[in-house]
Tab-separated table of C-alpha atoms in Angstrom:
chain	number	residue	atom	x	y	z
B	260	UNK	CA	5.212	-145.676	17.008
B	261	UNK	CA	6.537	-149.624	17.597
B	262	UNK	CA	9.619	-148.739	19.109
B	263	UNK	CA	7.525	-146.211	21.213
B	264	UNK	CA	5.254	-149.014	22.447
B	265	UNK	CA	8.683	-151.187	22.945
B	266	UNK	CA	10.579	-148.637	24.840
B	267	UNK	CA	7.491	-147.236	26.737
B	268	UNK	CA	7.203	-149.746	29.904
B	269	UNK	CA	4.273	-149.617	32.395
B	270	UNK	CA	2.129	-152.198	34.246
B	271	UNK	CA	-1.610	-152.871	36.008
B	272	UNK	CA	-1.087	-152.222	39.625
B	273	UNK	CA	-3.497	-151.441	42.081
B	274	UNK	CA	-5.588	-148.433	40.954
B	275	UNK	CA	-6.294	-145.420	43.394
B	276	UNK	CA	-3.328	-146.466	46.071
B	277	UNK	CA	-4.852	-145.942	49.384
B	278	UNK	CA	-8.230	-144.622	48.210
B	279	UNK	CA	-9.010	-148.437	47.624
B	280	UNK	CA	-8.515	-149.669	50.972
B	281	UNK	CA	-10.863	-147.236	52.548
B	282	UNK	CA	-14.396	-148.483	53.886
B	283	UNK	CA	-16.498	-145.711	52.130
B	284	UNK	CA	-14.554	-146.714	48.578
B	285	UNK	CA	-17.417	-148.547	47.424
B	286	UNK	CA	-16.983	-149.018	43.082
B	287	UNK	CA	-13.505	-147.793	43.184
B	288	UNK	CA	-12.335	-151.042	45.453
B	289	UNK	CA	-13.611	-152.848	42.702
B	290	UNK	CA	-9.949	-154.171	41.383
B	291	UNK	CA	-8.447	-154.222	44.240
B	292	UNK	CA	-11.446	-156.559	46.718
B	293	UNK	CA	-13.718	-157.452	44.267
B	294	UNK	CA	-16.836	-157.471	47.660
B	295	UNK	CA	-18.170	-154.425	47.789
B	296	UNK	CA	-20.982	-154.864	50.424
B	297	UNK	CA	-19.604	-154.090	53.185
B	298	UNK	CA	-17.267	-151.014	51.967
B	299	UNK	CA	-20.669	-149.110	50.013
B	300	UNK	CA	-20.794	-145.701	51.569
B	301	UNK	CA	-24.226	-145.236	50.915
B	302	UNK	CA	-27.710	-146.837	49.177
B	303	UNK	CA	-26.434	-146.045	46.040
B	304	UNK	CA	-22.776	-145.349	44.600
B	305	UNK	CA	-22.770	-143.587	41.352
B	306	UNK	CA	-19.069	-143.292	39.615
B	307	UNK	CA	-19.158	-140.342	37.321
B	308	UNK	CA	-15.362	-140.631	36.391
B	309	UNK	CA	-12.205	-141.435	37.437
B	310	UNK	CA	-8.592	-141.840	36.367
B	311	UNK	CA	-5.528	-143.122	37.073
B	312	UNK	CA	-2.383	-142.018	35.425
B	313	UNK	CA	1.448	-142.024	35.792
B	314	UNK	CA	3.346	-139.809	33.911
B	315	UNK	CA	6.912	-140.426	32.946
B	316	UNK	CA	9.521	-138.143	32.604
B	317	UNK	CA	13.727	-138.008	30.360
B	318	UNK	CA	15.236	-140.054	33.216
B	319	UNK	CA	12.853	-142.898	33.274
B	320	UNK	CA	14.498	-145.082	30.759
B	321	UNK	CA	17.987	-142.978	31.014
B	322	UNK	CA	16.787	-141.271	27.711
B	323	UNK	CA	13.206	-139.330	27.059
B	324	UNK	CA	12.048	-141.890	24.070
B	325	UNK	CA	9.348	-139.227	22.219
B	326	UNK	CA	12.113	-136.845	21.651
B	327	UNK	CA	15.426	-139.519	20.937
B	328	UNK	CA	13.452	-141.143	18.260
B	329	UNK	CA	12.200	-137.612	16.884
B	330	UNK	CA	15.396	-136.176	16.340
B	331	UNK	CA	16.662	-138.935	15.097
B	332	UNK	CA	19.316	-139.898	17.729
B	333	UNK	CA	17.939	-143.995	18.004
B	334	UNK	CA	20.551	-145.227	15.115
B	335	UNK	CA	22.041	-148.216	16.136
B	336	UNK	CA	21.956	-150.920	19.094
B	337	UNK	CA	24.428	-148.679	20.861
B	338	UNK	CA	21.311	-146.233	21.716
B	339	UNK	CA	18.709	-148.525	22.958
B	340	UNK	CA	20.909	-151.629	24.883
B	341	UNK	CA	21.132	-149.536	28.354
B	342	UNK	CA	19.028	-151.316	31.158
B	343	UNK	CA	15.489	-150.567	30.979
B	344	UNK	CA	12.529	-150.898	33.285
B	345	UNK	CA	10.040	-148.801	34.573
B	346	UNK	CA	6.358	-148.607	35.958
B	347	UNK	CA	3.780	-146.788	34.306
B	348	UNK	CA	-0.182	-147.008	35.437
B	349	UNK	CA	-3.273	-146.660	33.373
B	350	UNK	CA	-6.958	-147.042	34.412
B	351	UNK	CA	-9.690	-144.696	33.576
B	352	UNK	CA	-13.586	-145.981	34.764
B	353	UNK	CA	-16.330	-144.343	33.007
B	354	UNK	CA	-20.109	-143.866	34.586
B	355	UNK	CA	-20.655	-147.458	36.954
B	356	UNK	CA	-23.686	-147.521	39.435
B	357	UNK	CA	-23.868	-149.931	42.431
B	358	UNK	CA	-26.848	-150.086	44.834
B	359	UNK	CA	-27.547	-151.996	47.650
B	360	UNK	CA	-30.232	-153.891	47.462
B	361	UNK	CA	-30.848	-154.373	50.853
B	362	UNK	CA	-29.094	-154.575	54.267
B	363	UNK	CA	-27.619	-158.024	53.175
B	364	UNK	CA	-26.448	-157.652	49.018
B	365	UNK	CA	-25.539	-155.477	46.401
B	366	UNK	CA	-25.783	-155.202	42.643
B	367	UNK	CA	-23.685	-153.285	40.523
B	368	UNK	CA	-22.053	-152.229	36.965
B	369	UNK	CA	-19.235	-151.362	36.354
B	370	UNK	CA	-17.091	-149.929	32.785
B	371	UNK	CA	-13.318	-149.275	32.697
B	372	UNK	CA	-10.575	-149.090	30.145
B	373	UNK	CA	-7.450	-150.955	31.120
B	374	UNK	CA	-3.545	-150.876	29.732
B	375	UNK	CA	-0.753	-153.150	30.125
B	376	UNK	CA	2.800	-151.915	28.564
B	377	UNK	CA	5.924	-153.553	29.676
B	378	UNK	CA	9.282	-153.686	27.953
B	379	UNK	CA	12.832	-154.088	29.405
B	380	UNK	CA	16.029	-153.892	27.470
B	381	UNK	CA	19.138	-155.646	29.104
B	382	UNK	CA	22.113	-153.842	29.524
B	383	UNK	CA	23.866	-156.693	27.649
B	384	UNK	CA	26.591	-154.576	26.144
B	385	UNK	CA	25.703	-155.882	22.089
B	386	UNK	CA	26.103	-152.748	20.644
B	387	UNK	CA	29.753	-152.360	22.173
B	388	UNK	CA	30.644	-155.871	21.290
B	389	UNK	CA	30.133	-155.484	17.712
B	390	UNK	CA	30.802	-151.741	17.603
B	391	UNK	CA	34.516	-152.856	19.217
B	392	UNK	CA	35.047	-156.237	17.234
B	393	UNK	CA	37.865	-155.324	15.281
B	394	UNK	CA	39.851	-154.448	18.896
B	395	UNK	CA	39.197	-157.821	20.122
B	396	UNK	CA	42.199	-159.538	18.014
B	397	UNK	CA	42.496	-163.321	17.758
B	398	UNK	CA	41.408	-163.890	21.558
B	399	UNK	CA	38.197	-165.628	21.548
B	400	UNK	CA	35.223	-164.425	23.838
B	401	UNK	CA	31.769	-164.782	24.264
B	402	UNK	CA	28.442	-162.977	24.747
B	403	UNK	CA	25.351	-164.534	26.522
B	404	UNK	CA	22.378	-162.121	27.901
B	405	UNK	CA	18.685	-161.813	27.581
B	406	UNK	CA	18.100	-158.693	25.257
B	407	UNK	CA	14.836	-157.479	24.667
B	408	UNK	CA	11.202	-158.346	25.416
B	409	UNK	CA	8.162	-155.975	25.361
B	410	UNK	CA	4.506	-156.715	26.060
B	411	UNK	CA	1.157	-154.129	25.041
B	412	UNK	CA	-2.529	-155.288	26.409
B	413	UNK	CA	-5.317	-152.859	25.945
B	414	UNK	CA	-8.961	-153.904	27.025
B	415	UNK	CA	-11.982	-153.144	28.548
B	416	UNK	CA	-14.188	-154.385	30.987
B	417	UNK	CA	-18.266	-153.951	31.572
B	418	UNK	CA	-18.781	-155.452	34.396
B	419	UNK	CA	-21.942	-157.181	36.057
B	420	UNK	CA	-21.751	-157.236	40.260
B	421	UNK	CA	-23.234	-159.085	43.185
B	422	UNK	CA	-21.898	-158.917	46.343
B	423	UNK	CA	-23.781	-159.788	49.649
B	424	UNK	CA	-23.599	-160.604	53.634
B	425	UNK	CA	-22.561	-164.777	53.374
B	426	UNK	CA	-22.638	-165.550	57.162
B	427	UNK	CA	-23.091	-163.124	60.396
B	428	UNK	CA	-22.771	-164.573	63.394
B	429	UNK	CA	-22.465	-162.377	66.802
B	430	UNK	CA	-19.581	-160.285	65.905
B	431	UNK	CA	-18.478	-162.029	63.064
B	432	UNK	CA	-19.354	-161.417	59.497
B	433	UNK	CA	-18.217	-162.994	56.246
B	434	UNK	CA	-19.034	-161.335	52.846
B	435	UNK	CA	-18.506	-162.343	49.589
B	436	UNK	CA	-18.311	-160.995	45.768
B	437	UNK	CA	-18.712	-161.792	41.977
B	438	UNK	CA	-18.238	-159.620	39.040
B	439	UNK	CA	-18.981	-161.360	35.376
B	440	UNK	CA	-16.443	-159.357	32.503
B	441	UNK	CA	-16.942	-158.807	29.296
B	442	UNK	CA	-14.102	-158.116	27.833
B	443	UNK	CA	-13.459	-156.006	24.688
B	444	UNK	CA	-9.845	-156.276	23.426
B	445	UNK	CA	-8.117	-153.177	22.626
B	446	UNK	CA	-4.834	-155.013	20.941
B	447	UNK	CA	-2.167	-156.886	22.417
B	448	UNK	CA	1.602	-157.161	21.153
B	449	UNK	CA	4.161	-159.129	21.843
B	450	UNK	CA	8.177	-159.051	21.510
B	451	UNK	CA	10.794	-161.174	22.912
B	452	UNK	CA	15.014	-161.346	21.625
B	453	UNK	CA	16.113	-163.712	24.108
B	454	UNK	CA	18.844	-166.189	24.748
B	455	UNK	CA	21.287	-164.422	22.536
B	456	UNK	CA	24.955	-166.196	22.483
B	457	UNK	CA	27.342	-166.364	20.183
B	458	UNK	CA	31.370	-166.890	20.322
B	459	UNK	CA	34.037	-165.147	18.238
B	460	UNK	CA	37.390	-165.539	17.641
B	461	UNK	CA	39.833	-164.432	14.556
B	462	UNK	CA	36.818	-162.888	12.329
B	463	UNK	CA	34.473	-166.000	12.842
B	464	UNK	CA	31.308	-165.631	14.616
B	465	UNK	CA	30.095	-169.249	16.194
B	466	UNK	CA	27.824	-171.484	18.075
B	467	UNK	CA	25.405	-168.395	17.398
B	468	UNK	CA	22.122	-169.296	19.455
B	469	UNK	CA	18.930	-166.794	19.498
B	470	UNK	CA	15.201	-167.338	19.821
B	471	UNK	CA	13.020	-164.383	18.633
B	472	UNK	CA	9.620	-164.166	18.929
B	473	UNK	CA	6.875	-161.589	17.697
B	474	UNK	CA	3.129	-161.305	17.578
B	475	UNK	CA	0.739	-158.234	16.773
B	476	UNK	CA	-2.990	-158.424	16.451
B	477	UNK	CA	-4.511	-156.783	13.571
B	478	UNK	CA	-6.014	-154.008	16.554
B	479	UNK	CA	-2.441	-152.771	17.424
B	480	UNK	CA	-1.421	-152.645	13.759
B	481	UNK	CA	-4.436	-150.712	12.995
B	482	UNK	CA	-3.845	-147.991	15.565
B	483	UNK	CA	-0.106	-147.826	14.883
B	484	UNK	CA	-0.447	-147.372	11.121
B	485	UNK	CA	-4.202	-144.974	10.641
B	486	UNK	CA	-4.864	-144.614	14.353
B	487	UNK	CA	-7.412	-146.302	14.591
B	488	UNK	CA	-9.000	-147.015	18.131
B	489	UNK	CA	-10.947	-150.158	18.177
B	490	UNK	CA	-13.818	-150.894	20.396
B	491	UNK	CA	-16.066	-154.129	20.364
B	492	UNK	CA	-13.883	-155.633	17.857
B	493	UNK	CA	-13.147	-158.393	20.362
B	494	UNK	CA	-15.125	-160.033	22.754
B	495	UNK	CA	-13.639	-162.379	25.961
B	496	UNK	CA	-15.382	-163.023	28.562
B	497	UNK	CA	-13.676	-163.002	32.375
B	498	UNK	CA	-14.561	-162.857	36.659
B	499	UNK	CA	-13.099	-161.611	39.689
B	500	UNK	CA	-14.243	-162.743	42.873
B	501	UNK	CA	-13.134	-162.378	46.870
B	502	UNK	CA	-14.437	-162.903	49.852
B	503	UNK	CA	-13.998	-160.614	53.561
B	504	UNK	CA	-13.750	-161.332	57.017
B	505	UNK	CA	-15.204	-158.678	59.984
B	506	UNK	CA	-15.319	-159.069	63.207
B	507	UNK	CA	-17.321	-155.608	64.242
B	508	UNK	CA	-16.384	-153.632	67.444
B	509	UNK	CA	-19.080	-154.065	70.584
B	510	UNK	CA	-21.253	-151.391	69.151
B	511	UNK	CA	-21.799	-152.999	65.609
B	512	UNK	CA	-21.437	-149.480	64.009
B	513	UNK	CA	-17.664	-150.230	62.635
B	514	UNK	CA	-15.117	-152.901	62.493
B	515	UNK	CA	-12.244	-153.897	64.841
B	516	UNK	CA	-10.455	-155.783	62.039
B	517	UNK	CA	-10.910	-157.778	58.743
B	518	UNK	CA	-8.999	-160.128	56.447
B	519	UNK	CA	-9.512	-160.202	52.967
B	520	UNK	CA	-8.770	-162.373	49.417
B	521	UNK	CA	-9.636	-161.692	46.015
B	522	UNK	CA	-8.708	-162.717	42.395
B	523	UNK	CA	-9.088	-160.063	39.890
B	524	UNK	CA	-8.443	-160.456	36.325
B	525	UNK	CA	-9.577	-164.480	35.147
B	526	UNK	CA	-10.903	-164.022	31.249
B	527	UNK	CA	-9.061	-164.159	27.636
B	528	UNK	CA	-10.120	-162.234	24.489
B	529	UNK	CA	-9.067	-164.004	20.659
B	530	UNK	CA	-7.511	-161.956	18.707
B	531	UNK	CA	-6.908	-162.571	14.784
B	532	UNK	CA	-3.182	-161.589	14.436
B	533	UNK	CA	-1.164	-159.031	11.566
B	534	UNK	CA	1.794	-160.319	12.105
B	535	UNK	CA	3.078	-163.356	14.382
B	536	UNK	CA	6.362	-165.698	13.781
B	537	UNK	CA	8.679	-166.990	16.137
B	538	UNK	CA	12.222	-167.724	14.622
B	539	UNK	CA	14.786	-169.685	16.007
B	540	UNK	CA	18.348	-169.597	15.058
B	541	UNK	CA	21.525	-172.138	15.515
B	542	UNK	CA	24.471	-172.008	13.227
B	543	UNK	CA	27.720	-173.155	13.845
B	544	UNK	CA	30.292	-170.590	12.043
B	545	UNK	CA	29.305	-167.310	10.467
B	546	UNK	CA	31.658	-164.837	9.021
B	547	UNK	CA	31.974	-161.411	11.181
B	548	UNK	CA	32.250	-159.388	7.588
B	549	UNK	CA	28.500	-160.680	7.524
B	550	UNK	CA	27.957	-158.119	10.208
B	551	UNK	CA	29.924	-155.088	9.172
B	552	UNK	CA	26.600	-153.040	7.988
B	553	UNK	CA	24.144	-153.048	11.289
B	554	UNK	CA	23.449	-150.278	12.992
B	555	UNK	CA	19.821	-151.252	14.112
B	556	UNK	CA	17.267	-154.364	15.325
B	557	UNK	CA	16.011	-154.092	11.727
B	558	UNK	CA	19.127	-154.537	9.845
B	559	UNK	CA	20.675	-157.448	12.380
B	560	UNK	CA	17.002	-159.505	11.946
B	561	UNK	CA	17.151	-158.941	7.869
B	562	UNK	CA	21.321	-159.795	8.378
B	563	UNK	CA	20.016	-162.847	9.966
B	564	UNK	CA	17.183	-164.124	7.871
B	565	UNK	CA	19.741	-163.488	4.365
B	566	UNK	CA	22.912	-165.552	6.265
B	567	UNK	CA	20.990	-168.113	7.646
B	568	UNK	CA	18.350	-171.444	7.358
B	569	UNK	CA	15.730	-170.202	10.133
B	570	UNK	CA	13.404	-172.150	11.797
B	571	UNK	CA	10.322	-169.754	11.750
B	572	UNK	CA	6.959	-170.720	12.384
B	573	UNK	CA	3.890	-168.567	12.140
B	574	UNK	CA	0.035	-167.988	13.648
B	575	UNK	CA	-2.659	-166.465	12.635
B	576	UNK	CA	-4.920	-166.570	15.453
B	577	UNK	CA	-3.761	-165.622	19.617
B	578	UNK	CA	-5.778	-166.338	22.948
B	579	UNK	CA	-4.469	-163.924	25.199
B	580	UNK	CA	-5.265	-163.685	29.205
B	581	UNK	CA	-5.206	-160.399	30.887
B	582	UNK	CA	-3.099	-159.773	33.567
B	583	UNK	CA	-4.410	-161.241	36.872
B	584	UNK	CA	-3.942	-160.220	40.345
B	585	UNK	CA	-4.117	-162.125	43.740
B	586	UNK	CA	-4.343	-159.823	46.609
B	587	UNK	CA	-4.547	-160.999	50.239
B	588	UNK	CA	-5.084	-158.111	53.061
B	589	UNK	CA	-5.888	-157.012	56.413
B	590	UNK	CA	-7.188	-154.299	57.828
B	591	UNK	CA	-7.484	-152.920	61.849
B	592	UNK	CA	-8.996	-150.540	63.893
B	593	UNK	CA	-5.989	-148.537	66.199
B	594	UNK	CA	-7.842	-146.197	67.525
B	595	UNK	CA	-11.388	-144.334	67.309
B	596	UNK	CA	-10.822	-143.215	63.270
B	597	UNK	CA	-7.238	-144.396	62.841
B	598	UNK	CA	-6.478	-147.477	60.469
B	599	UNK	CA	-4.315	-149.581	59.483
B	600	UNK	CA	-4.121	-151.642	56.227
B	601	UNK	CA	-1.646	-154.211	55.121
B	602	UNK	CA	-1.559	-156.279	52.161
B	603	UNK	CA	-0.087	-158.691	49.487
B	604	UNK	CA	-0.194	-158.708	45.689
B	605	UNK	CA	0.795	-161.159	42.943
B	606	UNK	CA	0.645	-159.664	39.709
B	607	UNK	CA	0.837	-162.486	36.692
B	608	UNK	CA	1.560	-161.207	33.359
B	609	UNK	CA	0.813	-163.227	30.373
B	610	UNK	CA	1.293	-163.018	26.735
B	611	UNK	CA	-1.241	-165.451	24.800
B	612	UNK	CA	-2.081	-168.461	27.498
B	613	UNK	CA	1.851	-168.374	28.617
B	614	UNK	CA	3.041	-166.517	31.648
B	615	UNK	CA	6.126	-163.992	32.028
B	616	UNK	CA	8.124	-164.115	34.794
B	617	UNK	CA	9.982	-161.366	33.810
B	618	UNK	CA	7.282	-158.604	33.365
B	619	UNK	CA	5.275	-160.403	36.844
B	620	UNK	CA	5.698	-158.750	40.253
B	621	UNK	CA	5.197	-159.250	44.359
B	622	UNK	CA	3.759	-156.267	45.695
B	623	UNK	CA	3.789	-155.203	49.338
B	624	UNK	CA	1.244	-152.356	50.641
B	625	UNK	CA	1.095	-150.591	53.905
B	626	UNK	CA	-1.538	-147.812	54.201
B	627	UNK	CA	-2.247	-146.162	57.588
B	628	UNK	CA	-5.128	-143.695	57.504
B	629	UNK	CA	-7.911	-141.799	59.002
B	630	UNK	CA	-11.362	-141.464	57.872
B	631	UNK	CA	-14.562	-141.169	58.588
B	632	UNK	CA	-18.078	-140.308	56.269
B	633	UNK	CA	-16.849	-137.350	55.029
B	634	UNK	CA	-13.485	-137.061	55.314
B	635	UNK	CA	-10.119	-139.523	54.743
B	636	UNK	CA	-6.942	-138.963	54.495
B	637	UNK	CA	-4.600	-141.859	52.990
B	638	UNK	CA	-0.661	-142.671	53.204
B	639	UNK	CA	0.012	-145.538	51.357
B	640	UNK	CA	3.342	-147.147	50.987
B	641	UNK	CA	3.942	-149.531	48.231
B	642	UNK	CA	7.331	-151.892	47.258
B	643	UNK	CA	7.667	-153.927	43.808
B	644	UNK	CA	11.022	-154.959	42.209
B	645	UNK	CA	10.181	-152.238	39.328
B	646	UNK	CA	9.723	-149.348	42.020
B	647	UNK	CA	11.426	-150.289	45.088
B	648	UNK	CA	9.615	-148.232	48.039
B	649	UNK	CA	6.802	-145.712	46.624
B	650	UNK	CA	4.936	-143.374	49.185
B	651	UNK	CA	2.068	-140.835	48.300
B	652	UNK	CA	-1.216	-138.978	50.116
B	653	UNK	CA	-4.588	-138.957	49.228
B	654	UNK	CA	-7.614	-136.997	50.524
B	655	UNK	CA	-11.252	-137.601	50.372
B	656	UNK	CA	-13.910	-134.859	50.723
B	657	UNK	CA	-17.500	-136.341	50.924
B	658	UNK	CA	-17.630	-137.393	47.132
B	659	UNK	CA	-14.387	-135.981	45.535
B	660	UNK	CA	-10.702	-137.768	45.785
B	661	UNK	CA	-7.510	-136.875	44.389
B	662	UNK	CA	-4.205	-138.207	45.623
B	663	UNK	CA	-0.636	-139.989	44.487
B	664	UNK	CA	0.672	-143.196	45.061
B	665	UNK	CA	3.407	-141.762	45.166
B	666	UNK	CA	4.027	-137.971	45.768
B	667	UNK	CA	6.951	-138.172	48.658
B	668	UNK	CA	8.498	-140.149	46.629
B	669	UNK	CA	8.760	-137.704	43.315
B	670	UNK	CA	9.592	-134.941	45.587
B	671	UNK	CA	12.002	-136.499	47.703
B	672	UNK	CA	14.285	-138.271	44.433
B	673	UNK	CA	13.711	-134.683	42.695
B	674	UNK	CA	15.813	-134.618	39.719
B	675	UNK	CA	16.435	-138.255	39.854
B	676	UNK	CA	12.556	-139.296	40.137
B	677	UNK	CA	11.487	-141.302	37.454
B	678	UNK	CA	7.589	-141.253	37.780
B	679	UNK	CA	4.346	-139.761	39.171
B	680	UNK	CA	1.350	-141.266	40.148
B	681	UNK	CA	-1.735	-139.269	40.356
B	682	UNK	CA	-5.645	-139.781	40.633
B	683	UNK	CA	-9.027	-138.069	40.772
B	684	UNK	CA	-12.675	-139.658	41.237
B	685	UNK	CA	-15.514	-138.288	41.357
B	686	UNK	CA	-18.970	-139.609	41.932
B	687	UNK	CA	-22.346	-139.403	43.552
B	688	UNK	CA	-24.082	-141.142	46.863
B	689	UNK	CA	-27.508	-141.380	47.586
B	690	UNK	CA	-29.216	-143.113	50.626
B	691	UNK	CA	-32.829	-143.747	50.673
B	692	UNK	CA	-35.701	-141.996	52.097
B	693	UNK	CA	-36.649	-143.080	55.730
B	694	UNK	CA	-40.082	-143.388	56.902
């Protein structure tokens, strides 16, 4: 189940890709512009439930990691050193309520479950160089590469809302938004083999140089070994916040454009770990014979730790952020019900209070559309480095949505595609009686 979680690679983007740029998303913009005042569809929003999820299929990692492991073909490095990345989505909100207090502010609450899986294996070519050291003769050569690093965050959020009217002034309107988190930690998990180099030449293995580090909180380890789901065993606290900018067309009923910002994701939860160490190894000469038995990561960390004087230090306690997101947008009017949106994302992964480069993303998003109250129809395009260009549809039927982030893309790559993105929400808006 490990390796599964190692091998299995996904992060937080943007939930509901295109949905959550519309002006009647109300509760479902929620991660993406954390103001919902001036996007609430009605008096009162009522979430019922709604997913997220993006399925994976063989090709996405080059092998399909379920059925590898169960039949027993995962024996050695060899199997697992090919390049490894993918992009895999998970957000599910449960029953949330918003209602607007009044014709200037909102209140809300809000209850999701949240994922974060990332790995990537480097196509460093390990398992060939020791698998082939014997053919190498007396000519001396080197290996250097980044090998593996993997990174599980599970959590949940119950979120408190305000969100009201700041400033209106003729045609111009600026809104603002505040959501207090508490978190409950799921687990988190943490791997990273990095900075492996060694040298060999005539049966000697030198100026060996690797750093490997490895935490799991007692949460993970529990669901691994009895499957055990945990829930309120870990309390963090967090906030997203973001403000909006409308200037409204001469009428006042809609918008000609707006600019947005928002932060989404600010809070830690403590965890109490099962296992955490981080070892680091320098040695000058080692004997290749030392190596002759490993065909796995197991054996080549227990070949290590018998050869060699490590430097290992351990912890029993981890602070770890959640991922955190910095979106800027826009958003204009074309024509009558035609829009266009356009934004930016920065996507910072962490692992305890330190931040991974590796596993963080830019984000680009363009999503024309047309919509009005009961109807929208969505085509959002979407570019990170894990993805390249994504495109999908989504339609919206008074108070049902299901679409893709990307659907043309799956069909379009057919037997090559690697992913699929789908979504469904469904929820409930009620406006007040009028006298």
């Amino acid at each position: 189940m490990l390796m599964l979680l190692i091998l299995t690679t996904s992060a937080y983007s943007q939930p509901w890709p295109g949905y959550n740029t519309s002006r009647y998303s109300g509760l479902h913009s929620l991660p993406y512009q954390p103001e919902i005042h001036s996007v609430m569809p009605s008096d009162w929003d009522i979430n019922v439930f709604s997913a997220n999820l993006t399925f994976f299929n063989g090709n996405f990692f080059g092998i399909d990691p379920m059925q590898e492991i169960t039949d027993g073909n995962i024996n050695g490095v060899g199997d697992v050193t090919k390049q490894r990345t993918g992009f895999v989505n998970a957000v599910i909100q449960f029953p949330s309520v918003a209602y607007r207090l009044n014709d200037k502010s909102t209140i809300g609450f809000s209850w999701g479950l949240r994922a974060l899986l990332i790995s990537s294996v480097s196509d460093g070519g390990l398992g060939d160089f020791i698998n082939n050291l014997d053919k190498i003769g007396g000519n001396p050569v080197s290996f250097s590469n980044e090998f593996l690093s993997g990174l599980v965050n599970v959590w949940s959020n119950y979120s408190f809302i305000y969100s009201r009217e700041l400033l209106h002034i003729n045609r111009h309107k600026l809104f603002g938004g505040l959501s207090l988190n508490i978190l409950s930690g799921g687990g988190s998990a943490y791997i990273d083999l990095s900075n492996t180099s060694f040298n060999y030449s005539n049966g000697i293995i030198s100026d060996v140089d690797l750093s490997f580090r490895m935490a799991i909180t007692q949460e993970i380890d529990n669901f691994v070994k009895e499957d055990e789901i945990p829930l309120f065993s870990r309390i963090g606290l967090g906030t997203d916040f973001g403000i909006n900018y409308i200037k409204t067309n001469a009428t006042g009923d809609d918008y000609d454009f707006k600019f947005g910002f928002g932060v989404v994701g600010l809070g830690k939860v403590n965890y109490n770990t099962s296992l955490a160490s981080q070892v680091n190894v320098q040695i000058d000469k080692l004997a290749k014979s030392s190596f002759s038995e490993i065909e796995s990561f197991g054996q080549l960390l227990d070949t290590l730790s018998t050869n060699l004087n490590l430097d290992k230090t351990d912890a029993e306690k981890i602070s770890t952020r959640i991922p955190m997101n910095i979106n800027v947008y826009g958003d204009i009017r074309l024509y009558d019900r035609i829009y266009l949106h356009a934004a930016y994302t920065r996507q910072i992964a962490y692992f305890g209070k330190e931040k991974h480069d590796d596993f963080s993303f830019n984000q680009f998003y363009i999503v024309p559309r047309y919509e009005f109250k009961k109807i929208g129809v969505y085509l959002p395009f979407t570019y990170n480095k894990f993805l390249n260009l994504e495109s999908g549809l989504a339609f919206r039927w008074k108070p049902l949505v299901i679409g893709s982030g990307n659907i043309f893309s799956y069909l379009i790559r057919g037997s090559e595609s690697t992913n699929l993105d789908i979504y469904l929400t469904t929820r409930i808006m009620i406006n007040k009686k009028k006298k």
